[in-house]
mmCIF file of C-alpha atoms in Angstrom:
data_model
loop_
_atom_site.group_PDB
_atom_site.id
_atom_site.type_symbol
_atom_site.label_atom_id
_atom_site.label_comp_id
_atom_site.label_asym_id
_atom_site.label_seq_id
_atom_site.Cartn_x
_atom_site.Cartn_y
_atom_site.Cartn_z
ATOM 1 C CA UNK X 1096 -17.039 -65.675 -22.220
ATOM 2 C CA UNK X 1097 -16.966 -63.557 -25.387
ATOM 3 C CA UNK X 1098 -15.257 -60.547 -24.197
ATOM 4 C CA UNK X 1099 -15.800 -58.307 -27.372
ATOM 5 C CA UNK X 1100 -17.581 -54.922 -28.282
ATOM 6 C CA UNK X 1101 -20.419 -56.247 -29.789
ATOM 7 C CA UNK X 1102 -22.918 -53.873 -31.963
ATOM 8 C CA UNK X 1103 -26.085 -55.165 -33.696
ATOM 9 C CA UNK X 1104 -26.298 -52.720 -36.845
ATOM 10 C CA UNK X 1105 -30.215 -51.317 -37.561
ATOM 11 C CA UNK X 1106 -30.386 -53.243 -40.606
ATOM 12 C CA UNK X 1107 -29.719 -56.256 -38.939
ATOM 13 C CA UNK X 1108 -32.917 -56.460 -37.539
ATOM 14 C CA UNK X 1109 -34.702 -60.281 -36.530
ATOM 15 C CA UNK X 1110 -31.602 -61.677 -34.559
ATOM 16 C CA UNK X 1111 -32.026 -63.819 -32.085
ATOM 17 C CA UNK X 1112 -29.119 -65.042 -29.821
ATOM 18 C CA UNK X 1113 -29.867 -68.061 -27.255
ATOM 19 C CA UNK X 1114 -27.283 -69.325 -25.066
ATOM 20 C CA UNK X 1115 -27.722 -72.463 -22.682
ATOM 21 C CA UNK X 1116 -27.232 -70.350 -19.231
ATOM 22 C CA UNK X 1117 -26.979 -66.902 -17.978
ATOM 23 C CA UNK X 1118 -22.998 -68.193 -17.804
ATOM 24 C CA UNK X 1119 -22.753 -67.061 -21.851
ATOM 25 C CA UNK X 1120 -21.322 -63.772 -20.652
ATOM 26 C CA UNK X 1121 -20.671 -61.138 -23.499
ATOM 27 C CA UNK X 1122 -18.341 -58.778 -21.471
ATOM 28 C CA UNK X 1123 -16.433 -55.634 -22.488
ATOM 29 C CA UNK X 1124 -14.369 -53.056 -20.424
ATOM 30 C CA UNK X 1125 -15.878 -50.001 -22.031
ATOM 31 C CA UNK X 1126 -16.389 -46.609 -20.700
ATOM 32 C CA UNK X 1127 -19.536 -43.951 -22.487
ATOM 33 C CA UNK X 1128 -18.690 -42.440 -26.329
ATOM 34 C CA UNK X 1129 -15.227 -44.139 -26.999
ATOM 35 C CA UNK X 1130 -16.703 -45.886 -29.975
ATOM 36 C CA UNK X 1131 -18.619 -44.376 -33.182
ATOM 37 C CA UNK X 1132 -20.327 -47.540 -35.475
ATOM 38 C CA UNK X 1133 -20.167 -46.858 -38.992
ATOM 39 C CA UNK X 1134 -23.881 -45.752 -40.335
ATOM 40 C CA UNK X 1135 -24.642 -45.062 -36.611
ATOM 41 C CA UNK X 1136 -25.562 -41.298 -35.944
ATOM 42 C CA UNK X 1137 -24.016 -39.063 -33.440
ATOM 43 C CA UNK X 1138 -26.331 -39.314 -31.056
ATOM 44 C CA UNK X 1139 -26.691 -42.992 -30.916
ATOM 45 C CA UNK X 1140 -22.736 -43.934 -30.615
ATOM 46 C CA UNK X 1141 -21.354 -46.911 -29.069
ATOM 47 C CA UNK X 1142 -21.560 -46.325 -25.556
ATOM 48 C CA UNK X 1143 -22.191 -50.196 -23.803
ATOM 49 C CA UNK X 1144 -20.747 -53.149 -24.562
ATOM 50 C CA UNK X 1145 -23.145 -54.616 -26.363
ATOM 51 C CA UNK X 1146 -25.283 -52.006 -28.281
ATOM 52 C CA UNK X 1147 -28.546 -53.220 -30.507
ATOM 53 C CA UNK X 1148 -29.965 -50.630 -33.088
ATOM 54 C CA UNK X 1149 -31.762 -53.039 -34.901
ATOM 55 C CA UNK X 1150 -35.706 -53.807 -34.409
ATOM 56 C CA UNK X 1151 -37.081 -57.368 -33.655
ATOM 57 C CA UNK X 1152 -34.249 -58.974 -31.495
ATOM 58 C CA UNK X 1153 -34.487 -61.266 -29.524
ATOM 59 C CA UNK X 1154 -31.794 -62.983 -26.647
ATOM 60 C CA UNK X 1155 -32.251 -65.764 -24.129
ATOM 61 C CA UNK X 1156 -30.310 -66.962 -20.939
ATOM 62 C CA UNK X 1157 -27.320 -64.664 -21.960
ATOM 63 C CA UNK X 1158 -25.484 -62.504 -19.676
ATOM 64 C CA UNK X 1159 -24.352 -58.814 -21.212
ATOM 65 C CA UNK X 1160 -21.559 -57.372 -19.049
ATOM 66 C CA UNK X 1161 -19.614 -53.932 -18.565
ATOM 67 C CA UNK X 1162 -16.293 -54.929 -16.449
ATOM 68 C CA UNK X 1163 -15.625 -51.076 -16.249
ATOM 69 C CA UNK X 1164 -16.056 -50.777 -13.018
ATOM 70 C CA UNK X 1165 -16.673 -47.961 -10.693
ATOM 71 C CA UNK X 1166 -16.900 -43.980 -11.414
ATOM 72 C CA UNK X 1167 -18.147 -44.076 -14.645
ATOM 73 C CA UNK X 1168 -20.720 -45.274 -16.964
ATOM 74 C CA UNK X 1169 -20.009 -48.703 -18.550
ATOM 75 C CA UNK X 1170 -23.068 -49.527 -20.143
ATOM 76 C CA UNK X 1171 -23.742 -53.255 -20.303
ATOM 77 C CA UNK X 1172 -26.633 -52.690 -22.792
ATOM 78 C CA UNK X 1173 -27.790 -49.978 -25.029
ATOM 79 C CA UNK X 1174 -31.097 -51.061 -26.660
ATOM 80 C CA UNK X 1175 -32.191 -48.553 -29.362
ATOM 81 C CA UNK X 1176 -34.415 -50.162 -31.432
ATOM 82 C CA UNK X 1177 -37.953 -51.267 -31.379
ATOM 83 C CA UNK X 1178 -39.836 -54.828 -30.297
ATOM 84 C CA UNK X 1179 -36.714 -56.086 -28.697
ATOM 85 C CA UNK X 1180 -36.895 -59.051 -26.018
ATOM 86 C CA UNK X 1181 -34.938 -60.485 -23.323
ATOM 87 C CA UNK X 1182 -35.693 -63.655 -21.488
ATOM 88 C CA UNK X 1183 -33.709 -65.224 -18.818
ATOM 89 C CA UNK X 1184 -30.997 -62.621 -19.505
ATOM 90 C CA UNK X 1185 -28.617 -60.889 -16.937
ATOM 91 C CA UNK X 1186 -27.591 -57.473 -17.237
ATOM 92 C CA UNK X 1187 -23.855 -56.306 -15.052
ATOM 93 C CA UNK X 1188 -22.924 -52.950 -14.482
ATOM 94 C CA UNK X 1189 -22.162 -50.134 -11.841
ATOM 95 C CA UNK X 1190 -23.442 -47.466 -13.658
ATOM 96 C CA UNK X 1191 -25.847 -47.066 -16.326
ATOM 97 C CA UNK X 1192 -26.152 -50.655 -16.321
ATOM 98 C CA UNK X 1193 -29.032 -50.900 -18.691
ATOM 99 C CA UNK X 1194 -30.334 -47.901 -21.791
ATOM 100 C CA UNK X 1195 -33.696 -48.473 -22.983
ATOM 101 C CA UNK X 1196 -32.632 -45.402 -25.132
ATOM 102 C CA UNK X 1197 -34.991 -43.993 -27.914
ATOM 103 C CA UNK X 1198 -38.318 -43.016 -27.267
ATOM 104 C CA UNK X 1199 -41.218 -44.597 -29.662
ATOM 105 C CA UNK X 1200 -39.039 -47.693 -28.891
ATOM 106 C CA UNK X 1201 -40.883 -50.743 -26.920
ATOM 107 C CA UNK X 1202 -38.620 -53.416 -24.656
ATOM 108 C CA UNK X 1203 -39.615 -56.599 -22.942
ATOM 109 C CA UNK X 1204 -37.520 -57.816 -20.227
ATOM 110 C CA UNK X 1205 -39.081 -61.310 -18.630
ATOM 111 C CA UNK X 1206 -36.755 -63.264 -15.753
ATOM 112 C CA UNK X 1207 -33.823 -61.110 -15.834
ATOM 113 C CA UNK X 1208 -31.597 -60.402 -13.747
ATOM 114 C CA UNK X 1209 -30.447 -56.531 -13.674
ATOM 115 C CA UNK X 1210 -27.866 -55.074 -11.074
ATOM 116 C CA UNK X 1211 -26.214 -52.255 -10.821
ATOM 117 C CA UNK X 1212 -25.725 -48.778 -8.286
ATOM 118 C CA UNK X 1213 -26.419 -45.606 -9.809
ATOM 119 C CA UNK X 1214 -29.479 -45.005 -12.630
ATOM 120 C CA UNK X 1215 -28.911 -48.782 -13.682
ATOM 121 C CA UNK X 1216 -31.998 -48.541 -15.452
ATOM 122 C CA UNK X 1217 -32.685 -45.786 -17.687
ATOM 123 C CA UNK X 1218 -33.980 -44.266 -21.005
ATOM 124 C CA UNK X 1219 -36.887 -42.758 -23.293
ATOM 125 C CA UNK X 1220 -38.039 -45.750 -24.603
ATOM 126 C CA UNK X 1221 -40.819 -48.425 -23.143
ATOM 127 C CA UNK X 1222 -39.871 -51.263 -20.930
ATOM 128 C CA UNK X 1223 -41.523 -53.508 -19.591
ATOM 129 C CA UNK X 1224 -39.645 -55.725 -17.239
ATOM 130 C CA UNK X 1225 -41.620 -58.882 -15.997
ATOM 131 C CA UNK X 1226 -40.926 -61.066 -13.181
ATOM 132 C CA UNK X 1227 -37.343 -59.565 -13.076
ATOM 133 C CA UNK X 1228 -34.688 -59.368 -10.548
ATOM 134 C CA UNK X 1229 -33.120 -56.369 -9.532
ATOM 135 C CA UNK X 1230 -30.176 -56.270 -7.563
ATOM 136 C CA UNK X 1231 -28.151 -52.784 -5.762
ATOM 137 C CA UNK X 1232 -25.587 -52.800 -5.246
ATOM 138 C CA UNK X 1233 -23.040 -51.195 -2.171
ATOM 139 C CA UNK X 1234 -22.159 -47.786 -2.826
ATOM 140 C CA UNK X 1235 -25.401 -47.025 -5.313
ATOM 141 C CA UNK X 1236 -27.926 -44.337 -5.070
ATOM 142 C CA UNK X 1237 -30.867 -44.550 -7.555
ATOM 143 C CA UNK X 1238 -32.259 -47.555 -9.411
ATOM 144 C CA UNK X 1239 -34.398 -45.966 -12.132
ATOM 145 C CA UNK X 1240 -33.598 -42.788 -14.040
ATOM 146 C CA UNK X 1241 -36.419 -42.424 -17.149
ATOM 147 C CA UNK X 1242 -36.622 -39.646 -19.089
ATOM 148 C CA UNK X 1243 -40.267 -38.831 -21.223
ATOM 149 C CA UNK X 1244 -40.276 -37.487 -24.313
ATOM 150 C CA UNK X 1245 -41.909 -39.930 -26.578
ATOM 151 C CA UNK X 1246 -44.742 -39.292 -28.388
ATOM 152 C CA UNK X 1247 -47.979 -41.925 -29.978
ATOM 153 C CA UNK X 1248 -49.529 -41.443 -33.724
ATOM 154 C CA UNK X 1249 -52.287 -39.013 -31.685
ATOM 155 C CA UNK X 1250 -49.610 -36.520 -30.474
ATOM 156 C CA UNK X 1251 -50.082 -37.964 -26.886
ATOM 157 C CA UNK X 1252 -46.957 -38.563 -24.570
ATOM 158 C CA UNK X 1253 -45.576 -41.736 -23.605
ATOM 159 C CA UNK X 1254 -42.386 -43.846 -22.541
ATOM 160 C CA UNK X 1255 -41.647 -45.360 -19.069
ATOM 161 C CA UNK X 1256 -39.999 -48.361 -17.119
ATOM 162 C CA UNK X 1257 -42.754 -50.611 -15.641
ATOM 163 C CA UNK X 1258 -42.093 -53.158 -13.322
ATOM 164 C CA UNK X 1259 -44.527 -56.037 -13.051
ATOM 165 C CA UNK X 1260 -43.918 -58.611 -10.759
ATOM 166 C CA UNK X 1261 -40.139 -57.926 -10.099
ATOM 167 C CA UNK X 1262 -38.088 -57.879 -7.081
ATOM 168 C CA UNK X 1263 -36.014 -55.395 -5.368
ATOM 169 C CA UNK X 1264 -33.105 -56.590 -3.734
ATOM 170 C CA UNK X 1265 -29.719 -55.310 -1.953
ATOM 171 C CA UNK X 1266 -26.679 -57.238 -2.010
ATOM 172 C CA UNK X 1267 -24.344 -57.920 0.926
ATOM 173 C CA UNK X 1268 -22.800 -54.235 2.590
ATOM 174 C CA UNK X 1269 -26.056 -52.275 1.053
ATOM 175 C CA UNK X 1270 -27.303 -50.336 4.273
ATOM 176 C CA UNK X 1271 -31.131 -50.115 4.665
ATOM 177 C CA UNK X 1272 -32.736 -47.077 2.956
ATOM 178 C CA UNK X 1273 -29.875 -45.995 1.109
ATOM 179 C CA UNK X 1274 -31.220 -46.872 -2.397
ATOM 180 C CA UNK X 1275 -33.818 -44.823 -4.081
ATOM 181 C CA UNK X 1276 -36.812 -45.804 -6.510
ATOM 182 C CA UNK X 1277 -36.104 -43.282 -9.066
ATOM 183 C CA UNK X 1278 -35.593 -39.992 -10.513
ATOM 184 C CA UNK X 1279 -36.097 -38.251 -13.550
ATOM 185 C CA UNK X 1280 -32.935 -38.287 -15.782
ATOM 186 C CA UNK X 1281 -33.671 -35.190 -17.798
ATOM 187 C CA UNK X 1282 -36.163 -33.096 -19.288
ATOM 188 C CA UNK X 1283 -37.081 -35.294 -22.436
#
């Protein structure tokens, strides 16, 4: 376990971690905006344990953790910048597990495992998560929170979460409909 803020600078970009297992944890006990990265603006502080700004990385059978806990986001990932990919990865939160934050920003997400209880998936950027696992957990509400504001070279709007292939699941103590799909985080 490498329990450490960890922060993958935008200049940094082509880094590729691969662990053996999913049991590589990189864990922190963080809650949103305590941290500000050097060269990082405002908007895109620190907020998850592990936060990647840089374009073209890559990370395999890892598991990114926020040991926060309850009541308050603890990010386990904040991906911000563009042609990242995850495979075999797990991603532990309650809250705002996962940030596919900037829009104009693409994500790939194949066989990973994603749990969390309230908007544990969310952002302005493009995911696609393939063949994934997603697990609620008890005392959640909503699974997906994406918010649209990105735009293509033509002017036309894009961003979203697609799922492809992935499964829904409840863990032990979640009551039957008491998780929802999705709803829009906010207005762009």
């Amino acid at each position: 376990v490498y329990d450490e803020f960890l922060a993958v600078p935008k200049n940094k970009t082509g880094i590729r971690l691969h662990g053996q297992s999913r049991d590589g944890v990189v864990a922190w006990n963080d809650a949103v905006g305590k941290r500000i990265i050097p060269g990082v603006s405002e908007k895109e502080t620190s907020v998850a344990a592990t936060n990647v700004f840089a374009d073209d990385f890559h990370a395999e059978r890892m598991t990114f953790q926020n040991t926060r806990g309850r009541g308050i986001q603890a990010l386990a990932l904040q991906a911000c910048g563009d042609r990242q990919s995850f495979r075999d990865c797990a991603f532990r939160s309650f809250q705002d597990t996962l940030l596919c934050r900037n829009p104009g920003t693409r994500q790939f997400f194949s066989e990973c495992l994603i749990e969390g209880g309230v908007d544990f998936i969310y952002g302005a950027g493009t995911a696609l998560f393939d063949s994934c696992s997603i697990l609620c957990l008890p005392g959640g509400r909503w699974i997906l929170a994406p918010s649209s504001r990105g735009t293509r070279a033509d002017g036309t709007p894009f961003s979203g979460l697609i799922l492809k292939n992935c499964r829904i699941l409840r863990a032990a103590g979640v009551p039957d409909a008491s998780q929802f799909f999705l709803r829009p985080w906010k207005d762009g």
